[in-house]
Amino acid sequence: MSNLWFLYLFFSALLIFTGIYCLLTMRNLIKLFIAVEVISKGVSLVIIATGAVKNSILLAQSMAITYIVVEVSLVATALALIINIYKKNKSLDVRSLSKLKG
Amino acid sequence: MVIQILLLSGLVLFSILAILLKDLLKAALSLAVASLFLGIIFFRLGAPYAGVFEISVVAGLITVLFALTVALTRKDSEVQEARLTKLVFPLFFVIFLIIDGLVMKGLLQQVPALPAGPETGTFGEVLWKARTFDLVAQLGVILAGVLAVLALFRKKEEDKDE
């Protein structure tokens, strides 16, 4: 069972690394939120895999569902913010946000 | 084991595609396919409810939200990414892959697992009875999200006067 846990955690670490790399290097706001999504996929994989391996899959499922609801709410709000930023700056470049006045 | 590795590889591959593809719509679709893989993995791990949520909400709803945002911001929204970003990624990825393979097994043995007996009851009992407070929190989060979206898209006062 430990091998199975290793396998899932190995791949979820890859997902989280990919997301963090994108967050650190990309400039497009939509890409940054795609990276957040990729990281959250890694985290939900950890939750469910650990639940399955440790024989508490029911609890893990309810946690994962809560996590997905939070994720959707976050993405909806973030995308609304991105649209507003685009309307104001006419750009999705994250560097344009550093030109704040005041 | 082979099917699991294939599914996990598909998940990682489409997640990487979602990040590296230049076209944002294609990136959003790749993310949806990655969610589909994750949903199938959840089913295979014995978590059908989480799998259904993953496929319907994340692969469905979030993809629609991303596609909508891409459609609304498409005009002149080309962002010049740093050239090195995509070139250096495979190198960093392989380095991390090696470190991950070497370190993760040792880490797992050190993770203290909470003592837990075998679970009894059904998923419904766990969700509605044991985790009731989570559901209240979920309602709060959904309400906060709806109010935030409404606040962000409200019309300005001047627009109303005109």
CSV table of C-alpha atoms in Angstrom, one decimal:
chain,number,residue,atom,x,y,z
A,1,MET,CA,0.0,0.0,0.0
A,2,SER,CA,3.0,2.3,0.7
A,3,ASN,CA,4.1,2.0,-2.9
A,4,LEU,CA,0.7,3.1,-4.1
A,5,TRP,CA,0.8,6.1,-1.7
A,6,PHE,CA,4.3,6.9,-3.0
A,7,LEU,CA,3.0,6.8,-6.6
A,8,TYR,CA,0.2,9.2,-6.0
A,9,LEU,CA,2.2,11.6,-3.9
A,10,PHE,CA,5.0,11.5,-6.4
A,11,PHE,CA,2.7,12.6,-9.2
A,12,SER,CA,0.9,15.2,-7.1
A,13,ALA,CA,4.3,16.7,-6.2
A,14,LEU,CA,5.0,17.0,-10.0
A,15,LEU,CA,1.6,18.8,-10.4
A,16,ILE,CA,2.3,21.2,-7.6
A,17,PHE,CA,5.8,21.9,-8.9
A,18,THR,CA,4.4,22.6,-12.4
A,19,GLY,CA,1.9,25.0,-11.0
A,20,ILE,CA,4.4,26.8,-8.8
A,21,TYR,CA,6.9,27.1,-11.7
A,22,CYS,CA,4.1,28.7,-13.8
A,23,LEU,CA,3.1,31.1,-11.0
A,24,LEU,CA,6.7,32.2,-10.7
A,25,THR,CA,7.5,32.7,-14.3
A,26,MET,CA,4.4,33.5,-16.4
A,27,ARG,CA,3.0,37.0,-16.9
A,28,ASN,CA,-0.5,36.3,-18.3
A,29,LEU,CA,-3.1,36.6,-15.5
A,30,ILE,CA,-5.3,33.8,-16.9
A,31,LYS,CA,-2.3,31.5,-17.1
A,32,LEU,CA,-1.5,32.3,-13.5
A,33,PHE,CA,-5.0,31.1,-12.5
A,34,ILE,CA,-4.6,28.0,-14.7
A,35,ALA,CA,-1.5,27.4,-12.5
A,36,VAL,CA,-3.5,27.8,-9.4
A,37,GLU,CA,-5.9,25.2,-10.8
A,38,VAL,CA,-3.1,22.8,-11.5
A,39,ILE,CA,-1.8,23.2,-7.9
A,40,SER,CA,-5.3,22.6,-6.6
A,41,LYS,CA,-5.5,19.4,-8.6
A,42,GLY,CA,-2.3,18.2,-7.0
A,43,VAL,CA,-3.7,19.0,-3.5
A,44,SER,CA,-7.0,17.2,-4.1
A,45,LEU,CA,-5.1,14.2,-5.4
A,46,VAL,CA,-3.1,14.1,-2.2
A,47,ILE,CA,-6.3,14.3,-0.1
A,48,ILE,CA,-8.1,11.5,-1.9
A,49,ALA,CA,-5.0,9.2,-2.3
A,50,THR,CA,-4.1,9.6,1.4
A,51,GLY,CA,-7.7,8.9,2.4
A,52,ALA,CA,-7.7,5.8,0.2
A,53,VAL,CA,-4.4,4.5,1.6
A,54,LYS,CA,-5.2,5.2,5.2
A,55,ASN,CA,-8.7,3.7,5.0
A,56,SER,CA,-10.6,7.0,5.6
A,57,ILE,CA,-11.9,7.5,2.1
A,58,LEU,CA,-15.3,8.8,3.2
A,59,LEU,CA,-13.8,11.6,5.2
A,60,ALA,CA,-11.3,12.3,2.4
A,61,GLN,CA,-14.2,12.6,-0.1
A,62,SER,CA,-16.1,15.1,2.0
A,63,MET,CA,-12.9,17.1,2.4
A,64,ALA,CA,-12.2,17.0,-1.3
A,65,ILE,CA,-15.8,18.1,-2.1
A,66,THR,CA,-15.4,21.1,0.3
A,67,TYR,CA,-12.1,21.9,-1.3
A,68,ILE,CA,-13.6,21.8,-4.8
A,69,VAL,CA,-16.4,24.2,-3.7
A,70,VAL,CA,-13.9,26.6,-2.3
A,71,GLU,CA,-11.8,26.3,-5.5
A,72,VAL,CA,-14.8,27.1,-7.7
A,73,SER,CA,-15.7,30.1,-5.6
A,74,LEU,CA,-12.1,31.3,-5.8
A,75,VAL,CA,-11.9,30.9,-9.5
A,76,ALA,CA,-15.2,32.7,-10.2
A,77,THR,CA,-14.1,35.7,-8.1
A,78,ALA,CA,-10.6,35.7,-9.6
A,79,LEU,CA,-11.9,35.6,-13.2
A,80,ALA,CA,-14.3,38.4,-12.5
A,81,LEU,CA,-11.4,40.4,-11.1
A,82,ILE,CA,-9.3,39.6,-14.2
A,83,ILE,CA,-12.1,40.8,-16.5
A,84,ASN,CA,-12.3,44.1,-14.5
A,85,ILE,CA,-8.5,44.5,-14.6
A,86,TYR,CA,-8.6,43.9,-18.4
A,87,LYS,CA,-11.3,46.5,-18.8
A,88,LYS,CA,-9.2,49.1,-16.9
A,89,ASN,CA,-5.8,48.3,-18.3
A,90,LYS,CA,-6.6,46.8,-21.7
A,91,SER,CA,-3.9,44.2,-20.9
A,92,LEU,CA,-3.6,40.8,-19.1
A,93,ASP,CA,0.0,41.4,-18.3
A,94,VAL,CA,0.6,41.0,-14.6
A,95,ARG,CA,3.4,43.7,-14.8
A,96,SER,CA,0.8,46.3,-15.7
A,97,LEU,CA,-0.6,46.0,-12.2
A,98,SER,CA,2.6,47.4,-10.7
A,99,LYS,CA,1.9,50.8,-12.3
A,100,LEU,CA,-0.5,51.7,-9.5
A,101,LYS,CA,-0.8,55.4,-8.5
A,102,GLY,CA,-1.5,56.8,-5.1
B,1,MET,CA,-0.8,-0.4,-11.4
B,2,VAL,CA,-0.1,0.2,-15.1
B,3,ILE,CA,-3.5,1.8,-15.7
B,4,GLN,CA,-2.9,4.0,-12.6
B,5,ILE,CA,0.5,5.2,-13.9
B,6,LEU,CA,-1.0,5.9,-17.3
B,7,LEU,CA,-3.9,7.9,-15.8
B,8,LEU,CA,-1.5,9.9,-13.6
B,9,SER,CA,0.9,10.5,-16.5
B,10,GLY,CA,-2.0,11.7,-18.6
B,11,LEU,CA,-3.0,14.1,-15.7
B,12,VAL,CA,0.5,15.5,-15.5
B,13,LEU,CA,0.9,15.7,-19.3
B,14,PHE,CA,-2.3,17.7,-19.8
B,15,SER,CA,-1.6,19.9,-16.8
B,16,ILE,CA,1.8,20.8,-18.4
B,17,LEU,CA,0.1,21.4,-21.8
B,18,ALA,CA,-2.4,23.7,-20.0
B,19,ILE,CA,0.6,25.7,-18.8
B,20,LEU,CA,2.8,25.7,-21.9
B,21,LEU,CA,0.2,26.2,-24.7
B,22,LYS,CA,0.1,29.7,-26.0
B,23,ASP,CA,-3.5,29.7,-27.0
B,24,LEU,CA,-5.5,30.3,-23.8
B,25,LEU,CA,-8.6,28.5,-25.0
B,26,LYS,CA,-6.6,25.4,-25.8
B,27,ALA,CA,-4.9,25.7,-22.4
B,28,ALA,CA,-8.4,25.8,-20.7
B,29,LEU,CA,-9.4,22.7,-22.7
B,30,SER,CA,-6.3,20.9,-21.7
B,31,LEU,CA,-7.1,21.7,-18.1
B,32,ALA,CA,-10.5,20.2,-18.6
B,33,VAL,CA,-9.0,17.0,-19.9
B,34,ALA,CA,-6.6,16.9,-16.9
B,35,SER,CA,-9.7,17.2,-14.6
B,36,LEU,CA,-11.3,14.3,-16.5
B,37,PHE,CA,-8.2,12.2,-15.8
B,38,LEU,CA,-8.3,13.2,-12.1
B,39,GLY,CA,-12.0,12.3,-11.9
B,40,ILE,CA,-11.3,8.9,-13.3
B,41,ILE,CA,-8.5,8.5,-10.8
B,42,PHE,CA,-10.9,9.4,-8.0
B,43,PHE,CA,-13.4,6.8,-9.2
B,44,ARG,CA,-10.6,4.2,-9.3
B,45,LEU,CA,-9.6,5.1,-5.7
B,46,GLY,CA,-13.1,4.4,-4.5
B,47,ALA,CA,-14.2,8.1,-4.2
B,48,PRO,CA,-17.1,8.3,-6.7
B,49,TYR,CA,-18.7,11.4,-5.2
B,50,ALA,CA,-15.5,13.4,-5.4
B,51,GLY,CA,-15.0,12.1,-9.0
B,52,VAL,CA,-18.4,13.3,-10.0
B,53,PHE,CA,-17.7,16.7,-8.4
B,54,GLU,CA,-14.3,16.9,-10.1
B,55,ILE,CA,-15.7,16.1,-13.6
B,56,SER,CA,-19.0,18.1,-13.4
B,57,VAL,CA,-17.7,21.1,-11.5
B,58,VAL,CA,-14.0,21.5,-12.3
B,59,ALA,CA,-14.0,20.0,-15.8
B,60,GLY,CA,-17.3,21.5,-16.7
B,61,LEU,CA,-18.1,24.7,-14.8
B,62,ILE,CA,-14.5,26.0,-14.4
B,63,THR,CA,-13.7,25.4,-18.1
B,64,VAL,CA,-16.8,27.4,-19.1
B,65,LEU,CA,-15.7,30.2,-16.8
B,66,PHE,CA,-12.2,30.2,-18.3
B,67,ALA,CA,-13.5,30.0,-21.8
B,68,LEU,CA,-15.8,33.0,-21.0
B,69,THR,CA,-13.0,35.0,-19.6
B,70,VAL,CA,-10.8,34.2,-22.6
B,71,ALA,CA,-13.6,35.3,-25.0
B,72,LEU,CA,-14.2,38.5,-23.1
B,73,THR,CA,-10.5,39.5,-23.0
B,74,ARG,CA,-9.3,38.1,-26.3
B,75,LYS,CA,-8.9,41.4,-28.1
B,76,ASP,CA,-5.3,42.8,-27.8
B,77,SER,CA,-4.7,40.6,-24.9
B,78,GLU,CA,-1.5,39.0,-26.2
B,79,VAL,CA,1.0,38.9,-23.4
B,80,GLN,CA,4.7,38.5,-24.2
B,81,GLU,CA,6.1,35.8,-22.0
B,82,ALA,CA,9.8,35.6,-21.1
B,83,ARG,CA,11.5,33.5,-23.8
B,84,LEU,CA,13.5,31.4,-21.3
B,85,THR,CA,10.3,30.3,-19.4
B,86,LYS,CA,9.3,27.5,-21.8
B,87,LEU,CA,12.8,26.5,-22.8
B,88,VAL,CA,14.1,26.1,-19.2
B,89,PHE,CA,10.9,24.3,-18.0
B,90,PRO,CA,11.9,20.7,-19.2
B,91,LEU,CA,15.3,21.1,-17.4
B,92,PHE,CA,13.7,22.1,-14.1
B,93,PHE,CA,11.0,19.5,-14.5
B,94,VAL,CA,13.5,16.7,-15.0
B,95,ILE,CA,15.6,17.9,-12.0
B,96,PHE,CA,12.5,18.0,-9.8
B,97,LEU,CA,11.4,14.6,-11.1
B,98,ILE,CA,14.7,13.1,-9.9
B,99,ILE,CA,14.7,14.8,-6.6
B,100,ASP,CA,11.0,13.9,-6.1
B,101,GLY,CA,11.8,10.2,-6.8
B,102,LEU,CA,14.7,10.2,-4.5
B,103,VAL,CA,13.3,12.1,-1.6
B,104,MET,CA,9.5,11.3,-1.5
B,105,LYS,CA,9.9,7.7,-0.3
B,106,GLY,CA,12.0,8.7,2.6
B,107,LEU,CA,9.6,11.5,3.5
B,108,LEU,CA,6.6,9.2,3.5
B,109,GLN,CA,8.1,7.1,6.2
B,110,GLN,CA,8.5,10.1,8.4
B,111,VAL,CA,5.0,11.4,8.0
B,112,PRO,CA,3.1,10.8,11.2
B,113,ALA,CA,-0.3,9.4,10.3
B,114,LEU,CA,-3.1,10.0,12.7
B,115,PRO,CA,-4.5,6.9,14.2
B,116,ALA,CA,-7.8,6.0,12.5
B,117,GLY,CA,-9.9,2.9,12.7
B,118,PRO,CA,-11.8,1.6,9.7
B,119,GLU,CA,-14.7,3.9,8.8
B,120,THR,CA,-18.2,2.8,9.3
B,121,GLY,CA,-21.5,4.1,7.8
B,122,THR,CA,-22.1,5.7,4.4
B,123,PHE,CA,-20.7,8.8,2.7
B,124,GLY,CA,-24.0,10.6,3.3
B,125,GLU,CA,-23.7,10.0,7.1
B,126,VAL,CA,-20.1,11.3,7.1
B,127,LEU,CA,-20.9,14.4,5.0
B,128,TRP,CA,-24.2,15.4,6.6
B,129,LYS,CA,-23.5,14.3,10.2
B,130,ALA,CA,-19.8,14.3,10.9
B,131,ARG,CA,-18.9,17.2,8.7
B,132,THR,CA,-22.0,19.4,9.1
B,133,PHE,CA,-19.9,22.5,9.9
B,134,ASP,CA,-18.0,22.1,6.6
B,135,LEU,CA,-21.4,22.3,4.7
B,136,VAL,CA,-22.2,25.6,6.6
B,137,ALA,CA,-18.7,26.9,5.6
B,138,GLN,CA,-19.3,25.8,2.0
B,139,LEU,CA,-22.6,27.8,2.0
B,140,GLY,CA,-20.7,30.8,3.3
B,141,VAL,CA,-18.0,30.5,0.7
B,142,ILE,CA,-20.5,30.2,-2.2
B,143,LEU,CA,-22.4,33.2,-0.9
B,144,ALA,CA,-19.2,35.2,-0.6
B,145,GLY,CA,-18.2,34.2,-4.2
B,146,VAL,CA,-21.6,35.2,-5.5
B,147,LEU,CA,-21.5,38.6,-3.7
B,148,ALA,CA,-18.0,39.2,-4.9
B,149,VAL,CA,-18.9,38.6,-8.5
B,150,LEU,CA,-22.0,40.8,-8.2
B,151,ALA,CA,-19.9,43.5,-6.6
B,152,LEU,CA,-17.3,43.3,-9.3
B,153,PHE,CA,-19.8,43.5,-12.1
B,154,ARG,CA,-22.1,46.2,-10.7
B,155,LYS,CA,-22.7,49.3,-12.8
B,156,LYS,CA,-21.2,52.6,-11.7
B,157,GLU,CA,-23.6,55.2,-10.2
B,158,GLU,CA,-22.9,57.6,-13.1
B,159,ASP,CA,-24.1,55.0,-15.6
B,160,LYS,CA,-27.4,54.7,-13.8
B,161,ASP,CA,-28.0,58.5,-13.8
B,162,GLU,CA,-27.4,58.7,-17.5
